[in-house]
Every structure is written in C-alpha cells, then in structure tokens.
Amino acid sequence: MALGLRFYVVVFFAYLFLPLLVMAAATFNDSRFPTVTPWDGTTLKWFGELAADSGMWQALANSAIVAVGVLCLAVPIGIATALFLNTVSSRAKPFLYALILSPLLTPGVIIGISTLIFWRQLGVSGGIFLTVLGQSTFIAAYVMLMVTARLQRFDRTMELAALDLGATQWQMFRRILLPYLKPAILSAGVIAFLQSFENYNTSLFVVGYDTTLTVYIASKVRTGLTPAVNALGLILILVTVLLAVAYEVKRRREAAGSMKGV
C-alpha cells in the first residue's frame, strides 16, 4: 500500500512539473521553435528577444490590470453573495445557489459574446473595462464558494453574543466575522487573480484592441511562436516560487512567534 502511494505521488508530481521543466529547458535551446528536440545549442538570446518584444510586455501589463480589476470587483461581490446565501431560508437557498453558480457552467465563449452584445447596446465597446466585467461574472462565483465553505464552520453564537452586547452589525462584521473569513478571502483573492490572468475564452471576445497576454500568445501561435514566450513563462514560474517561499517563511515565523508567546 505504501509503495503504491509513493508511486502515485511520483506520477502525480511528474504529471504536474515535467511540462514546466520541458518548457523551461526550451528557453535555452537555440532553435527558433519552442522545443527541446533537436537541441541546437545552449543560448540566452531568447531573454533578449523577450525584452525587445514590446507587444508582449504591453499584453502582460493589460492582463495584470484586468486581474487587479477583477480582484477588486469579484471579491466583494463573492463575499456579499456568500453572506446573503448564509441568511436566506433553506427553501430558497438551493435555487439561488444554482443560479449564482450557473456562470461557472456556462462556456466562456458564451459569456464573452453575451457580455459584448449587451454592453454594446449601452454604447460600451470592447476593452479592459469590459474584460473586467465579463470575467467577474463567473470569477465571483469562485469567491462565493470559498467564502461559503468557511462560513459553514462559523459559530453563529459569537455573532449573536456581539449583537447582544451592543455591537452594531458593522462592528460585528469588522471585528468578528471579517477576521474569521480572512484566510478564505485571501485564498479567494489569489484564485480570482490567477483565473483572470490565465483566462482566454471570455477575454477573446471582449478585450477589443487592448490585447491580454493569453490572447497575444494565441495570436503568436498563428504567426510564429518563438521561445521568448518560454522565457516569460520561466520568469513567471520563478516569481511565483519566490512569492510562495516568502509566504511560507513568513507564516512559519508568525507561528513560531505565537508559540513563544504562549
């Protein structure tokens, strides 16, 4: 049993990380195509090509702007929706729950087209603003799910006790409920940012001339993709790993500090 579990873990992590390793290795291949076979020699020139690709950097900036916009819009909507579902009657909850989750089951192409058609009737053309709105319609549901899961373990007697002691609804939310929901909100924010950053189907129809990174890379596939994309992917992986390590170090220091305080 233990041997089978170890084999499964090895296969699982190989499935996750081997494509990333191959992509990273292709960054240093002298071939003009993003591949590791045949190996035409080791080079760093694709980092120079990446630095000179102004279109890719602009697309990366647009993706970051859209992701921050989605973060600012989808997270409050998701939190408010989760709090609302936590207060409705048991009869209405299943219907409302299914209604709110329906955007997750809708293909991104449909969301993108419908968003574009609707807002064009109001005189709003495609662009970053419309991309934020289109992505937020379904990303907010991810936030709602994560906050709802956290709320299900919340002890409502703490809320009632605060209100009985004279606290207002806002004071109770700020001092009791919000600190309790903080881990779920932070996790939901990370998921919302990443879901927006890597979105393609919805963005393709609503982004207009403000190309995002995924749309830009897709267009480069048709016109000629070079390992400069791999160089950007390698940089993003390294940044992600460094942020994860920094967060883990910070978490362990805080845990050690709390243990010393006890």
XYZ file of C-alpha atoms in Angstrom:
262
model
C 0.000 0.000 0.000
C 2.788 2.419 0.980
C 4.712 1.571 -2.203
C 1.625 2.163 -4.333
C 1.016 5.515 -2.641
C 4.595 6.601 -3.247
C 4.345 5.582 -6.895
C 1.132 7.581 -7.242
C 2.744 10.655 -5.660
C 5.729 10.404 -8.015
C 3.479 10.061 -11.065
C 1.274 12.905 -9.868
C 4.137 15.367 -9.411
C 5.765 14.230 -12.649
C 2.485 14.946 -14.445
C 2.397 18.419 -12.899
C 6.012 19.506 -13.226
C 7.513 17.698 -16.245
C 5.765 20.009 -18.761
C 7.089 23.002 -16.833
C 10.615 21.590 -16.864
C 10.435 20.943 -20.607
C 9.117 24.465 -21.194
C 11.940 25.909 -19.080
C 14.561 23.863 -20.926
C 13.238 25.076 -24.298
C 14.058 28.629 -23.202
C 17.767 27.831 -23.506
C 17.564 25.988 -26.845
C 18.987 27.864 -29.831
C 16.137 26.570 -32.021
C 13.694 29.244 -33.195
C 10.835 26.916 -32.247
C 9.882 26.292 -28.575
C 11.159 22.726 -28.365
C 13.937 20.699 -26.736
C 14.397 18.254 -29.607
C 16.547 18.659 -31.562
C 18.860 20.592 -29.265
C 20.587 23.200 -31.450
C 22.813 24.618 -28.733
C 22.538 26.498 -25.465
C 21.725 30.199 -25.614
C 20.314 33.093 -23.599
C 19.212 35.116 -26.607
C 15.507 34.472 -26.032
C 15.602 36.589 -22.897
C 16.869 39.415 -25.116
C 14.085 38.708 -27.601
C 11.592 38.853 -24.742
C 12.974 42.179 -23.516
C 12.615 43.619 -27.030
C 9.039 42.361 -27.522
C 7.081 45.465 -26.534
C 3.798 43.880 -27.622
C 4.184 41.030 -25.150
C 5.037 43.374 -22.280
C 2.019 45.533 -23.084
C -0.176 42.433 -23.152
C 1.294 41.333 -19.809
C 0.538 44.760 -18.331
C -3.024 44.599 -19.660
C -3.506 41.151 -18.104
C -2.233 42.440 -14.759
C -4.566 45.464 -14.919
C -7.541 43.251 -15.768
C -6.661 40.795 -12.992
C -6.452 43.586 -10.406
C -9.776 44.974 -11.644
C -11.405 41.556 -11.386
C -9.921 41.157 -7.916
C -11.441 44.466 -6.775
C -14.844 43.642 -8.268
C -15.289 39.873 -7.915
C -14.064 39.503 -4.324
C -16.566 41.974 -2.751
C -19.374 40.531 -4.879
C -18.451 36.986 -3.892
C -18.246 37.865 -0.197
C -21.582 39.687 -0.278
C -23.197 36.782 -2.113
C -21.880 34.251 0.407
C -23.157 36.353 3.311
C -26.519 36.710 1.592
C -26.844 32.963 0.993
C -25.983 32.380 4.629
C -29.095 34.323 5.687
C -31.789 33.140 3.242
C -34.292 30.424 4.067
C -33.481 26.789 3.397
C -36.178 26.539 0.720
C -34.857 29.368 -1.430
C -31.160 28.579 -0.912
C -30.819 25.660 -3.394
C -32.383 27.690 -6.208
C -30.291 30.789 -5.506
C -27.164 28.679 -5.094
C -27.691 27.054 -8.502
C -28.479 30.421 -10.087
C -25.298 32.022 -8.790
C -23.170 29.052 -9.855
C -24.665 28.960 -13.365
C -21.928 31.225 -14.848
C -19.359 28.571 -13.906
C -21.245 26.052 -16.044
C -21.575 28.441 -18.975
C -18.835 28.249 -21.636
C -16.533 31.250 -21.577
C -17.262 31.878 -25.243
C -20.952 32.392 -24.451
C -20.134 34.731 -21.555
C -17.787 36.769 -23.740
C -20.212 37.112 -26.643
C -23.207 37.904 -24.445
C -21.211 40.475 -22.459
C -20.060 42.179 -25.645
C -23.544 42.251 -27.198
C -25.220 43.553 -24.033
C -22.778 46.374 -23.334
C -22.589 47.435 -26.966
C -26.293 48.259 -26.713
C -25.284 50.732 -23.979
C -22.509 52.223 -26.059
C -19.604 50.414 -24.358
C -17.136 48.820 -26.767
C -14.586 46.118 -26.064
C -11.586 46.881 -23.887
C -10.096 46.439 -20.433
C -13.237 47.682 -18.670
C -15.474 45.214 -20.489
C -12.974 42.401 -19.917
C -13.096 43.037 -16.168
C -16.902 42.933 -16.210
C -17.046 39.782 -18.336
C -14.556 37.841 -16.231
C -16.085 38.973 -12.940
C -19.439 37.420 -13.829
C -18.068 33.918 -13.255
C -14.975 34.502 -11.116
C -17.175 35.970 -8.377
C -18.755 32.511 -8.084
C -15.349 31.013 -7.157
C -15.014 33.582 -4.391
C -18.531 32.830 -3.175
C -17.795 29.103 -2.974
C -14.639 29.579 -0.900
C -16.208 32.087 1.486
C -19.338 29.936 1.843
C -17.230 26.912 2.775
C -15.584 28.981 5.510
C -18.915 30.365 6.723
C -20.323 26.875 7.224
C -17.858 26.376 10.105
C -18.599 29.739 11.704
C -20.091 29.663 15.207
C -23.166 31.905 14.965
C -23.319 32.256 18.756
C -20.299 34.600 18.553
C -22.253 36.850 16.219
C -25.351 36.806 18.434
C -23.279 37.451 21.563
C -21.667 40.519 19.981
C -25.049 41.904 18.965
C -26.471 41.237 22.431
C -23.575 43.173 23.976
C -24.472 46.252 21.936
C -22.287 45.935 18.864
C -23.670 47.175 15.566
C -23.854 44.944 12.502
C -20.806 46.698 11.041
C -18.790 46.315 14.264
C -19.695 42.647 14.480
C -18.666 42.121 10.848
C -15.404 44.053 11.155
C -14.205 42.625 14.455
C -15.576 39.073 14.449
C -16.725 37.839 11.063
C -14.133 39.517 8.840
C -11.083 38.236 10.799
C -12.613 34.754 10.727
C -13.130 34.964 6.939
C -9.691 36.457 6.272
C -7.964 33.164 5.230
C -10.783 32.327 2.813
C -10.828 35.870 1.421
C -7.067 35.860 0.819
C -7.241 32.457 -0.869
C -10.219 33.557 -2.962
C -8.320 36.695 -3.982
C -5.379 34.628 -5.218
C -7.710 32.305 -7.143
C -9.570 35.269 -8.647
C -6.323 36.902 -9.785
C -4.985 33.710 -11.368
C -8.307 32.816 -13.003
C -8.409 36.250 -14.591
C -4.756 36.271 -15.615
C -4.979 32.978 -17.497
C -8.450 33.464 -18.970
C -8.719 33.246 -22.749
C -12.216 32.288 -23.945
C -14.055 35.221 -22.395
C -11.256 37.735 -22.948
C -11.001 36.939 -26.648
C -14.412 38.482 -27.382
C -14.418 41.463 -25.030
C -10.810 42.660 -24.918
C -11.010 44.687 -28.141
C -7.697 46.260 -29.102
C -6.299 46.011 -25.559
C -4.786 42.562 -26.018
C -4.206 40.434 -22.920
C -1.305 38.014 -22.587
C -3.269 34.853 -23.401
C -4.840 36.439 -26.484
C -1.450 37.761 -27.583
C 0.223 34.355 -27.229
C -2.636 32.714 -29.143
C -2.135 35.178 -31.987
C 1.604 34.476 -31.970
C 0.887 30.753 -32.347
C -0.681 31.526 -35.719
C 2.020 33.942 -36.859
C 5.091 32.198 -35.433
C 5.785 31.406 -31.795
C 9.366 31.682 -30.514
C 10.983 30.555 -27.231
C 10.639 34.162 -25.989
C 7.272 33.001 -24.663
C 9.063 30.235 -22.768
C 11.384 32.846 -21.276
C 8.401 34.790 -19.988
C 6.856 31.601 -18.613
C 10.097 30.746 -16.822
C 10.232 34.220 -15.243
C 6.618 33.930 -14.069
C 7.324 30.492 -12.564
C 10.366 31.797 -10.683
C 8.417 34.804 -9.380
C 5.597 32.508 -8.230
C 8.013 30.168 -6.459
C 9.775 33.066 -4.730
C 6.468 34.507 -3.534
C 5.359 31.100 -2.259
C 8.651 30.601 -0.388
C 8.441 34.109 1.102
C 4.884 33.476 2.254
C 5.811 30.136 3.825
C 8.791 31.664 5.651
C 6.572 34.470 6.930
C 3.906 32.007 8.055
C 6.403 29.852 9.932
C 7.925 32.874 11.648
C 4.490 34.030 12.767
C 3.660 30.529 14.012
C 6.952 30.347 15.903
C 6.317 33.783 17.400
C 2.832 32.795 18.560
C 4.228 29.621 20.136
C 6.822 31.655 22.048
C 4.082 33.984 23.227
C 2.168 31.028 24.638
